[in-house]
XYZ file of C-alpha atoms in Angstrom:
612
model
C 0.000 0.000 0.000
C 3.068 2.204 0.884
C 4.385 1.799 -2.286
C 1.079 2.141 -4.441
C 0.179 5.391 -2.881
C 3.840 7.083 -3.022
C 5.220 8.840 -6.210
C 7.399 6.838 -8.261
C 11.171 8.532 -7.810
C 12.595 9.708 -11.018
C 15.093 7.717 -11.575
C 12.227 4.750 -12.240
C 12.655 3.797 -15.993
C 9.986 2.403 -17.899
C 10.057 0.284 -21.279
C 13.236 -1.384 -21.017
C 16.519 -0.796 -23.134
C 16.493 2.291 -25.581
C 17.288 -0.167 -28.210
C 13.945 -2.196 -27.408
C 11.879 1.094 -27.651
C 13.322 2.444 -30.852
C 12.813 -1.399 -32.390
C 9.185 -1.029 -30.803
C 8.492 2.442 -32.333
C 9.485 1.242 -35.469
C 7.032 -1.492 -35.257
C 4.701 0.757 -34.641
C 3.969 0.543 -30.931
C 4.676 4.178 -29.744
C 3.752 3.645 -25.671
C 7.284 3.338 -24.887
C 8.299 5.597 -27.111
C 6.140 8.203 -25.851
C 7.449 7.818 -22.297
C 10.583 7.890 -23.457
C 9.892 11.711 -24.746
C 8.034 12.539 -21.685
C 11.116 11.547 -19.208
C 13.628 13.538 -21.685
C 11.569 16.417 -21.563
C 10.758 16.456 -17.894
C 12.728 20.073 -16.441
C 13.443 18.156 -12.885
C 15.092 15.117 -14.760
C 18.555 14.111 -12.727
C 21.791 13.943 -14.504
C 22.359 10.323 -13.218
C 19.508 10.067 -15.500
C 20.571 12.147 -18.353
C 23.786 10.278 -17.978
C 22.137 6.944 -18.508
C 20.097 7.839 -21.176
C 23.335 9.303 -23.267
C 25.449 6.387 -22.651
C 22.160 4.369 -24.418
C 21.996 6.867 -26.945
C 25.332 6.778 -27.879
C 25.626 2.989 -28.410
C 22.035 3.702 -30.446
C 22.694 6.506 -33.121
C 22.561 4.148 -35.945
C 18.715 3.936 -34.957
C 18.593 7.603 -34.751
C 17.737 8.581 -38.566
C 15.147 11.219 -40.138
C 12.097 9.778 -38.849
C 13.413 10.218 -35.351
C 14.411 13.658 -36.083
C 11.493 14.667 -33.447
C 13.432 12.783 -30.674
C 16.669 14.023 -31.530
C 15.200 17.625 -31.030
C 14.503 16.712 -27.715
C 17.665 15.613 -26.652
C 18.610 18.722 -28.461
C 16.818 20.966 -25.849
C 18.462 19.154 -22.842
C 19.457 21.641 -20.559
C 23.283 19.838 -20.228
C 25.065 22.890 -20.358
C 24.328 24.201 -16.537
C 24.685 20.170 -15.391
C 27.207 18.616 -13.765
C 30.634 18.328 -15.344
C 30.135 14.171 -16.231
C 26.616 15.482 -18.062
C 29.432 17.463 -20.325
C 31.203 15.503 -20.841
C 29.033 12.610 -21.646
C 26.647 15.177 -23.698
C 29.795 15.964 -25.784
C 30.721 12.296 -26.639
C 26.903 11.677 -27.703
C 26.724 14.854 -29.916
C 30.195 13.321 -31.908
C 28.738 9.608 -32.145
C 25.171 11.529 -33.693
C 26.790 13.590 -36.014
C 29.527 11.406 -37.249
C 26.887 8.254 -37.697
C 23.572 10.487 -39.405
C 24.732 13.748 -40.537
C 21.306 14.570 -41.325
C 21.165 16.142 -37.564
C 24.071 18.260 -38.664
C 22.069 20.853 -38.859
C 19.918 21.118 -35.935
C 22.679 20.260 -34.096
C 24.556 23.511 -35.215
C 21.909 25.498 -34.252
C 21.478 24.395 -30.772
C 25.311 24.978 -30.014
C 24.899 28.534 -31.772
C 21.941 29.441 -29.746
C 24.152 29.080 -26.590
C 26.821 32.085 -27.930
C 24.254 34.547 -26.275
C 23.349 34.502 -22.383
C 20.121 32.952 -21.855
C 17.070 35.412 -21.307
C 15.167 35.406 -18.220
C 11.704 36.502 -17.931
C 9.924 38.053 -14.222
C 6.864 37.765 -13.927
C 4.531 39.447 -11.349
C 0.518 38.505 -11.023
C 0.852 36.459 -13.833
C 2.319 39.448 -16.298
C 5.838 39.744 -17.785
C 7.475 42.744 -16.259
C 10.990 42.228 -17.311
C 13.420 40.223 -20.208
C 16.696 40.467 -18.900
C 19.946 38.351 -19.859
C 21.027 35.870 -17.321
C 23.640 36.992 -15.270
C 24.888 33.292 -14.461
C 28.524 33.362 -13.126
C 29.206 30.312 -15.414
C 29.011 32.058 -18.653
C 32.499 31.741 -19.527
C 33.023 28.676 -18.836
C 29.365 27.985 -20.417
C 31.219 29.669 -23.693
C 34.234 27.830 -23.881
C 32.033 24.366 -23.236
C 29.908 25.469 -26.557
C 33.380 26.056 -28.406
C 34.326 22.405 -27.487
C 30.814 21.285 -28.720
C 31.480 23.498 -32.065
C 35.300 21.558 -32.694
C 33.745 18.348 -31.812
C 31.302 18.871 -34.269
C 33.908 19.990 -36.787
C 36.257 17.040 -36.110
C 33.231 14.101 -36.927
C 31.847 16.551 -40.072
C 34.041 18.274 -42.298
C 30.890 19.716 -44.044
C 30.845 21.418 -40.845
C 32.076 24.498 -42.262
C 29.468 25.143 -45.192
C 26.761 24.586 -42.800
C 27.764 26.788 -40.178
C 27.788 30.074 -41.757
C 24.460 30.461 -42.364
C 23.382 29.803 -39.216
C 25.984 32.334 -37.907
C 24.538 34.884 -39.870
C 20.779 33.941 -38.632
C 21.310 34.051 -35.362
C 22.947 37.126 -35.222
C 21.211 39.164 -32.563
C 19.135 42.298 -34.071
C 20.842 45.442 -32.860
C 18.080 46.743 -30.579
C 18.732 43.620 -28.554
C 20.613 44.292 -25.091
C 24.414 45.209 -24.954
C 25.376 41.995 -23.662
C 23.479 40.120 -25.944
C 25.728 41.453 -29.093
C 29.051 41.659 -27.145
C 28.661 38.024 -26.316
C 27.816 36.590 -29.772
C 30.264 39.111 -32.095
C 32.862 37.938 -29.444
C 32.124 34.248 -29.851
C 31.994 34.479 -33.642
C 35.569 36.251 -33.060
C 36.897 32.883 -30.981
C 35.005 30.829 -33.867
C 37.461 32.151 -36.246
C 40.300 31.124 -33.766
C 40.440 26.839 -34.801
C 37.962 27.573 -38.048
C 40.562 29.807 -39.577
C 39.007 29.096 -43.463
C 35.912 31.057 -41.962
C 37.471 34.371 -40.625
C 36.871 36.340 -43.563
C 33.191 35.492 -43.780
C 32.828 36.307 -40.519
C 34.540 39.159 -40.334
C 32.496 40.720 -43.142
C 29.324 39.364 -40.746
C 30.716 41.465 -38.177
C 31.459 44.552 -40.153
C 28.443 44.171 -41.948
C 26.889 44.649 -38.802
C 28.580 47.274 -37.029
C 28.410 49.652 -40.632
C 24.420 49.362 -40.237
C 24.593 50.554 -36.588
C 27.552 53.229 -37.281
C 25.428 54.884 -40.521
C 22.199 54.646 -37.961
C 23.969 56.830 -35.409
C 25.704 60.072 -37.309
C 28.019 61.897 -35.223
C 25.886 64.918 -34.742
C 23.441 62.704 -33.064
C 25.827 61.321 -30.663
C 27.086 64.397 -29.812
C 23.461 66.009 -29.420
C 22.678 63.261 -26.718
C 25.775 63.055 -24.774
C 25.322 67.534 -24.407
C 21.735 66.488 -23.240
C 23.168 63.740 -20.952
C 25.680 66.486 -19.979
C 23.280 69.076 -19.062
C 20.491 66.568 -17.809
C 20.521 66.828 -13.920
C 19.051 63.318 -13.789
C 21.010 60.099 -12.471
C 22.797 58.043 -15.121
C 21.780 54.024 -15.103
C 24.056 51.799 -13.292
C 27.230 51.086 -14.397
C 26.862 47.629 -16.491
C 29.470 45.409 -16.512
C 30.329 44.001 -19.852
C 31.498 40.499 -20.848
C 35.892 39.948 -21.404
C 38.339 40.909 -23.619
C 39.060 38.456 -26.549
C 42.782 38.123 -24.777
C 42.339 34.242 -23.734
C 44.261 34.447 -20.630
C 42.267 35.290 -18.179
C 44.758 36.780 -15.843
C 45.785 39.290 -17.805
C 44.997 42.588 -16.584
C 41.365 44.529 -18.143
C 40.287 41.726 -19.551
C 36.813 42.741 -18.975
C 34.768 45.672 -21.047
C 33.551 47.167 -17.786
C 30.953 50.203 -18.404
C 31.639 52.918 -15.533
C 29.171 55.526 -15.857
C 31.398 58.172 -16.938
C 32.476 56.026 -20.468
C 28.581 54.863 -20.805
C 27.294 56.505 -24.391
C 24.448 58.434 -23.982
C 23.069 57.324 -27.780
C 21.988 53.732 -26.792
C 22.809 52.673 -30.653
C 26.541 54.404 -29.853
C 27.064 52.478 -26.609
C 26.285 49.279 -28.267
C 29.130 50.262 -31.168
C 31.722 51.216 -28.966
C 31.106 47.730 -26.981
C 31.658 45.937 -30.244
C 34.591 48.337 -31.494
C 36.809 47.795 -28.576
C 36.109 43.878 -28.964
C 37.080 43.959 -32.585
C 40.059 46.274 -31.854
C 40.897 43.754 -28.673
C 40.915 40.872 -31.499
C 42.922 42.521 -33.857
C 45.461 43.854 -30.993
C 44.940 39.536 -29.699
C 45.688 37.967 -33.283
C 48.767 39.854 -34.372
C 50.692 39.653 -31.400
C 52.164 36.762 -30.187
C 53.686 36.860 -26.239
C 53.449 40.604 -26.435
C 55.445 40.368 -29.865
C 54.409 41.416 -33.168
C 53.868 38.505 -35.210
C 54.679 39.558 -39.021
C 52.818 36.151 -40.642
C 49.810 36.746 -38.639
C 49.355 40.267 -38.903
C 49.870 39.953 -43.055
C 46.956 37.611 -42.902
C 43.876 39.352 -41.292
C 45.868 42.864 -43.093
C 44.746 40.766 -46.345
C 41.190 39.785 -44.838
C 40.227 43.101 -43.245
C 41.396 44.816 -46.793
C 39.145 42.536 -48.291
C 36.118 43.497 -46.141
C 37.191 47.284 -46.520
C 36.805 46.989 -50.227
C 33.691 45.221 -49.929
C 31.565 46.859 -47.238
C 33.508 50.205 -46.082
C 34.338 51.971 -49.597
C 31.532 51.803 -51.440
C 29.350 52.950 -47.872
C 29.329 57.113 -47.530
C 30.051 58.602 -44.589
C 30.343 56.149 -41.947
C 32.086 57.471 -39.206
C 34.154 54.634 -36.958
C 33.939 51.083 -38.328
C 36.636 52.094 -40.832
C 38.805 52.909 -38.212
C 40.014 48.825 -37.482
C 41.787 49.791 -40.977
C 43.486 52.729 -38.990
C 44.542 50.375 -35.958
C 45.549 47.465 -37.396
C 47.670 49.845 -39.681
C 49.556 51.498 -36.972
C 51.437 48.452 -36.102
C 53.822 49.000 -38.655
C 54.808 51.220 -40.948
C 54.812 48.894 -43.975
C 50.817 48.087 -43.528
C 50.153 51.943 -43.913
C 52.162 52.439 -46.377
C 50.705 48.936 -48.245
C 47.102 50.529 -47.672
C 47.956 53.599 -49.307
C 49.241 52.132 -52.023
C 45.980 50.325 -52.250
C 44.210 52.805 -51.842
C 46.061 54.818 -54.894
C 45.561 52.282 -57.120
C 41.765 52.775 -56.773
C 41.635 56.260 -57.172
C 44.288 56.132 -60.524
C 42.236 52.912 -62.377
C 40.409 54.631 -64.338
C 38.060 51.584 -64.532
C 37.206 51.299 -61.154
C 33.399 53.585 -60.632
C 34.296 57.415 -59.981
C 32.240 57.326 -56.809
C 34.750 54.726 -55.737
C 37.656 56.836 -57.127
C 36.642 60.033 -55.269
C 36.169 57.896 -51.816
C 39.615 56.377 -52.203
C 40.624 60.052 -52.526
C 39.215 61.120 -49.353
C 41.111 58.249 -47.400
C 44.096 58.796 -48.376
C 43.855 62.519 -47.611
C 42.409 62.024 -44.282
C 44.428 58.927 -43.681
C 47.949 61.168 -44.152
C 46.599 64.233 -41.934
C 45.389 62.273 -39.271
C 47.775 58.853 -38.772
C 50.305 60.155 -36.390
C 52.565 56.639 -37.381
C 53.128 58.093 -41.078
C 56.492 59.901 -40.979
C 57.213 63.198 -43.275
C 59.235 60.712 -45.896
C 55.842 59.291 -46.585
C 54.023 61.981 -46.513
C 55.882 63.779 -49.251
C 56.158 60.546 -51.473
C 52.226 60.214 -51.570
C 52.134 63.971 -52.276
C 54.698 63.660 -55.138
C 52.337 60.668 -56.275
C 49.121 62.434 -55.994
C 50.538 65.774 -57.694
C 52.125 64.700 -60.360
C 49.174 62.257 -61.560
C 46.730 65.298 -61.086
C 49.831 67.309 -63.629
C 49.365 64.805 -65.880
C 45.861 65.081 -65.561
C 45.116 69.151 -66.293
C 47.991 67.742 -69.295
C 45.500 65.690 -70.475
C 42.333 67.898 -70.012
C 43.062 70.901 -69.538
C 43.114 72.175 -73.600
C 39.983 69.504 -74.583
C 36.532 69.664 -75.057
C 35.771 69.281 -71.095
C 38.217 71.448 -69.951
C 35.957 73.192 -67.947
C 34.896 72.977 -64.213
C 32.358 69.814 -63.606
C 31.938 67.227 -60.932
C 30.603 64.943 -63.088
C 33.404 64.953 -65.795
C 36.258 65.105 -62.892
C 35.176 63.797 -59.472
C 38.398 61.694 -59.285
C 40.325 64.802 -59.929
C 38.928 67.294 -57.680
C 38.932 64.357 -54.799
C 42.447 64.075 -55.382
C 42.859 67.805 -55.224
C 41.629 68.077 -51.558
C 42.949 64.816 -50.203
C 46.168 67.137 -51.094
C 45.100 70.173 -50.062
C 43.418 68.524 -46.781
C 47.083 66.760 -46.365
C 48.895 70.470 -46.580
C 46.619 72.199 -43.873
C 47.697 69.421 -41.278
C 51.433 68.598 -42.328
C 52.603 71.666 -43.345
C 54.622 72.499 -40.225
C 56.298 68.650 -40.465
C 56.695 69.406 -44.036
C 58.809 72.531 -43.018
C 60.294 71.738 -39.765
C 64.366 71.729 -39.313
C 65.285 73.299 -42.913
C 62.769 75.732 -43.859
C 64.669 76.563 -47.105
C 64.566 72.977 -47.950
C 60.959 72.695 -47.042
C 60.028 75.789 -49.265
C 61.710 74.550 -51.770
C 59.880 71.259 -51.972
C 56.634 72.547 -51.778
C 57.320 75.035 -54.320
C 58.378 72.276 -56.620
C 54.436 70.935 -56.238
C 53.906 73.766 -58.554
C 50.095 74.832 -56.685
C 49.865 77.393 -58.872
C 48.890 75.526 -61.888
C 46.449 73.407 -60.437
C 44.724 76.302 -58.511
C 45.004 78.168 -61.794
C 43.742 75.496 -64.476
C 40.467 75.617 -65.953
C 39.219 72.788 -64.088
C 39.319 75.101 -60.882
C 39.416 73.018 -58.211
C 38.791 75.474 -55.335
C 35.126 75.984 -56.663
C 34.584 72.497 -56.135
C 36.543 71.562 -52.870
C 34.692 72.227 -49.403
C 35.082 76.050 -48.691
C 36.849 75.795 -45.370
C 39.544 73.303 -46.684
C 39.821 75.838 -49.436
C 40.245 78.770 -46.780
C 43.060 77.285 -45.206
C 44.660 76.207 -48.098
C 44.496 79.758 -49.286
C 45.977 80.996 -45.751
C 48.574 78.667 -45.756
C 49.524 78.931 -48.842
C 49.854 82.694 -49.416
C 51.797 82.336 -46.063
C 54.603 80.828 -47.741
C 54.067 82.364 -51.015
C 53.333 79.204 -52.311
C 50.139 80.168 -54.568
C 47.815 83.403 -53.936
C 44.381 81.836 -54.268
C 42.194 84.350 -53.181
C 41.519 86.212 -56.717
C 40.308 82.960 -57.980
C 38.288 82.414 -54.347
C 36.322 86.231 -55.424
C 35.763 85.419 -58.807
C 34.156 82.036 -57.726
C 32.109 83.203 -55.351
C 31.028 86.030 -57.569
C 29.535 83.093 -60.104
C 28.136 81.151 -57.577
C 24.517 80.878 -57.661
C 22.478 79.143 -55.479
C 20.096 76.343 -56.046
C 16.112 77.372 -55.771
C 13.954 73.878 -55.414
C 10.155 74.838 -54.955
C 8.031 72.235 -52.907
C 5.012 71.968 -50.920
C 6.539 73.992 -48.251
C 7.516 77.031 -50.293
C 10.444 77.548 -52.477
C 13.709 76.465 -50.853
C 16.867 78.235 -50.997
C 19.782 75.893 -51.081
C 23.761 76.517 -51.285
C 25.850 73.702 -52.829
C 28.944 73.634 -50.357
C 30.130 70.394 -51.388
C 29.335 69.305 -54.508
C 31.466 66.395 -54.666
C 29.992 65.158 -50.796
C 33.053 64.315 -50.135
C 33.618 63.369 -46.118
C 36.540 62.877 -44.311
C 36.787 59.495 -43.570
C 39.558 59.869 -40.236
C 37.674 62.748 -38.466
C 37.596 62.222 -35.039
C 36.396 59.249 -33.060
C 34.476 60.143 -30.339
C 33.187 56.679 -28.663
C 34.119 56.802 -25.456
C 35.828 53.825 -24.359
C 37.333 52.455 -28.013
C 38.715 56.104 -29.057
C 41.156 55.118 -25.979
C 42.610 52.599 -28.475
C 42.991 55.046 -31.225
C 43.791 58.326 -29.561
C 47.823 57.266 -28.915
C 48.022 57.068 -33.225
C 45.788 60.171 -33.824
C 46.759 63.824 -34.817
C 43.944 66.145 -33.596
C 43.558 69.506 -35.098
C 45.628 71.724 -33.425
C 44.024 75.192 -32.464
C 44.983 78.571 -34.140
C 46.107 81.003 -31.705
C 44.516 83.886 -31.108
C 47.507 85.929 -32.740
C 47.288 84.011 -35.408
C 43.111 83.982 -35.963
C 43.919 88.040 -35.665
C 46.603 87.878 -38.583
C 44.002 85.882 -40.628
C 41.348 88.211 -40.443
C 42.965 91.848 -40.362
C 42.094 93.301 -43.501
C 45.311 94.727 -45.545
C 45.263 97.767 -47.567
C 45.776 97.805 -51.522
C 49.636 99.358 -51.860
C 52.740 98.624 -53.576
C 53.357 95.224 -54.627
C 56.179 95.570 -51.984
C 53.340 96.536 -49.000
C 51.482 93.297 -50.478
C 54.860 90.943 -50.198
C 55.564 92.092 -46.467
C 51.899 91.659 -45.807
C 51.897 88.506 -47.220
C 54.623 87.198 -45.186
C 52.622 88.551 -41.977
C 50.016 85.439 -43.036
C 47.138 88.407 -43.668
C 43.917 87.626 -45.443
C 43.580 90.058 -48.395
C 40.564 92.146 -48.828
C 40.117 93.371 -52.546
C 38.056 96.451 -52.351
C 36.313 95.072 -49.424
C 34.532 92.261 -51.550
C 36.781 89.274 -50.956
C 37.560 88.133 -47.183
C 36.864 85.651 -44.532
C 34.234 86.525 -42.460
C 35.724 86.496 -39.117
C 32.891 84.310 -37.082
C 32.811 81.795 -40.228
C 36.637 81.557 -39.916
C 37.000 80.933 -36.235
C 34.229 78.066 -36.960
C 36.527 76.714 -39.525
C 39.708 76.501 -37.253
C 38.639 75.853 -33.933
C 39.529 72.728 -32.197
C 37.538 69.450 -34.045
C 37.668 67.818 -30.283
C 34.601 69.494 -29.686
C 32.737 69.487 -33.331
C 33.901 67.160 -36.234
C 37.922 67.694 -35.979
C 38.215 68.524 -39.688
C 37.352 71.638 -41.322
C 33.321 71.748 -40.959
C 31.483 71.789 -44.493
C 30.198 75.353 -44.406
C 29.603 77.676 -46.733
C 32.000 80.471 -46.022
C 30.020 84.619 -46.600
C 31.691 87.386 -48.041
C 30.697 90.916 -47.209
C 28.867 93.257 -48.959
């Protein structure tokens, strides 16, 4: 009676050996079967039990074929992960004995291991109602991670169509970009340790990855970000608790800041920023992790992801306009040495000179390598002049070529390469200048004389109409300064023909000034999330600040004299002022040269007014 009326324990089996149920099922008697399932899927099943059931199931696979595929699922779902070590490790050995005997679970299989590269989600519930979705903060989840890695290699030792299989799945279970901050930096950091003993898939998933992070950098410009952090600024109410984030791809886990912690003061206001910067500093850590070997440079490695990181770069990052950071793992993983910068340049040249390659493409491969050379703090003044002397004499060769033709007139349509090329040099001569110059200014002169400015400023192709206005006003300064090229005459006379663009619409007729007709960008301008930029910062040249002296010298007006009054003036760095209708306006000036640390660190795009 005792025994009738008390529950039977669960480690009671019913149906006999597995082998006897499958034969059963197959026979078409599904009683067994069905308890079978119903044990399997019980939540408060033991792992003496799961134990016993894998060891059967591992001397059973060959029974386990398509028609059992419902079965398999279950075992699938068993939550062995958070069980005992021996559930592992037993869990492991069945998944290589299914796989390896009836590939046809490949798949499914897969999946459930890539499900696990993301912290489960746990949902609180109060009277019955979901109040909150959070990720599990389990203190395992590291060691959960590298158990799934194990599952992954096991996988990939039974199947060697492991490989073509995987990659899709990667890709749909990647995490949609609204989901939580931990949820993405654990999964982009798994696929990162994927690529670690897959090696043939690294490039695909590093375009995944890129791919991803370009959608969230061209959903977040940088005048957003820097609109909410002033509002977080001036907000008087408490910031959310500091979050702690997941680890650093470094492997060792002693080594110092091997965690992404989140203090309050490095949290990004712009929730779409703050989930960026997490996944910039991982893909910087990786890049950092994979080229150096005990703390040592490791040529061979570094070559390799160079060539798969170019690869993505050409694919994803050039033909995309004006994203703002994702481009800058080109910038870091360039800074190791002096021959990947200079390889990347060349790269980069041969786009903009191949005359087959789109012009769009041309004119963007323009803007890096002006922006590239004024901002990378590892290029030296030896490479600096021999990209200029590339650059200048292929844009000679090019007013050779056009500048007696039929189109030898000024048009962004005809000569987008061109005039790209003419303010990556320009752009290049506003912040080198002083390097250029420094220790033998004779010397210096005398090279940048040899660049012979005046003839492309002068040509009938007129670059400084088309270039943005406040690259063009400190061109003009600088130049002048040095006697280099006097560009303000041709500055007047294009602002005299500009005319601005009327578009009516349902609002009224609209007003618009073309300031940049060949929307160009700068692709280097300052990186301002908050804890990655920390990487960066130590390779980066900032625009340096004009002094107040020398803002004053810019903008005092000089009077019409002798051309010997105009030489000495000259010399003083003065802005001319012909008859009071060329100048800089002084508050559109100071906007153009005041510190980018604060705004976009690169001459804005403004259109610069002359007075009446």
């Amino acid at each position: 009676e005792e025994f009738i009326s008390s529950p039977p324990k669960k480690t009671v089996r019913f149906g006999g050996t597995l082998t006897d149920i499958l034969l059963k099922y197959h026979k078409g008697e599904t009683t067994d079967f069905e308890l079978l399932k119903h044990q399997l899927s019980d939540p408060d099943i033991k792992d003496a039990q799961i134990i016993n059931w894998l060891h059967e199931f591992r001397a059973s696979v060959a029974y386990l074929t398509k028609e059992l595929e419902q079965l398999v699922s279950i075992l699938l779902k068993l939550p062995w992960l958070k069980r005992s070590r021996e559930v592992v490790e037993e869990y492991l050995g069945f998944l290589g004995n299914l796989v390896s005997a009836q590939t046809v679970h490949l798949r499914p299989c897969l999946r459930m291991i890539v499900s696990q590269f993301v912290p489960s989600r746990i949902t609180i519930r109060e009277d019955d109602v979901d109040i909150s979705d959070s990720d599990d903060d389990d203190e395992n989840v590291s060691e959960n991670f590298n158990t799934c890695h194990r599952a992954l290699q096991t996988v990939a030792r039974y199947v060697p169509s492991t490989l073509q299989f995987l990659m899709p799945i990667l890709v749909e279970n990647f995490p949609y970009i609204n989901k939580s901050e931990r949820t993405l930096e654990c999964y982009v950091h798994n696929l990162l340790r994927v690529t670690v003993y897959l090696p043939t898939l690294r490039l695909q998933i590093l375009e995944l990855i890129i791919e991803k992070l370009l959608k969230l950098d061209v959903s977040t410009p940088q005048q957003d970000i820097e609109d909410a952090e002033e509002t977080a600024n001036n907000s008087d109410s408490e910031e959310k608790p500091a979050e702690e984030g997941l680890f650093d791809m470094e492997e060792d886990e002693e080594r110092k800041g091997n965690k992404v912690v989140s203090s309050s003061s490095e949290r990004m206001a712009h929730p779409l920023a703050e989930r960026l910067d997490i996944l910039m500093t991982i893909l910087f850590s990786y890049i950092k992790d994979v080229c150096h070997v005990d703390g040592k440079l490791d040529i061979k490695n570094t070559k390799d992801l160079y060539r798969d990181l170019l690869s993505v770069f050409d694919k994803l990052i050039l033909p995309t306009h004006a994203s703002c950071h994702v481009q800058y793992f080109m910038f870091y993983i360039c800074s190791f040495k002096l021959g990947f910068a200079e390889a990347f340049l060349d790269h980069l040249w041969k786009k903009l000179q191949d005359p087959n390659n789109p012009s769009v493409i041309r004119q963007t491969a323009g803007s890096y390598i002006g922006s590239f050379l004024a901002r990378a703090k590892f290029i030296p003044v030896v490479t600096v002049k021999a990209c200029l002397d590339l650059l200048v004499n292929w844009m000679h060769k090019y007013i050779d070529n056009q500048d007696t033709g039929a189109n030898a007139y000024c048009d962004v349509a005809l000569h987008g390469p061109f005039y790209s090329t003419c303010q990556a040099v320009f752009y290049t001569l506003i912040f080198r200048h002083k390097q250029l110059l420094d220790g033998n200014l004779r010397k210096g002169l005398s090279y940048l004389q040899s660049l012979n400015f005046e003839r492309i400023v002068m040509c009938q192709l007129n670059p400084l109409k088309i270039c943005i206005p406040s690259v063009v006003n400190l061109f003009a300064a600088i130049t002048r300064k040095y006697q280099l090229v006097f560009c303000y005459t041709i500055i007047e006379r294009n602002n005299r023909q500009f005319i601005p663009v009327v578009r009516s619409g349902t609002g009224g007729d609209l007003v618009q000034t073309c300031t940049n007709p060949l929307d160009s960008f700068f692709p280097f301008d300052p990186y301002i999330l908050k804890r990655s930029k920390k990487i960066i910062d130590p390779f980066y040249q900032f625009w340096e600040e004009l002094s107040a002296e020398d803002l004053e010298n810019l903008k005092k007006p000089i009077k019409r004299g002798t051309s010997e009054d105009e030489d000495d003036d000259f010399l003083k760095g003065e802005t001319p002022q012909n008859d009071g209708v060329v100048g800089i306006a002084p508050n559109s000036y100071e906007s153009n040269t005041r510190s980018p640390v604060s705004s976009i660190g690169s001459p804005p795009d403004c259109y610069v007014p002359y007075p009446q």
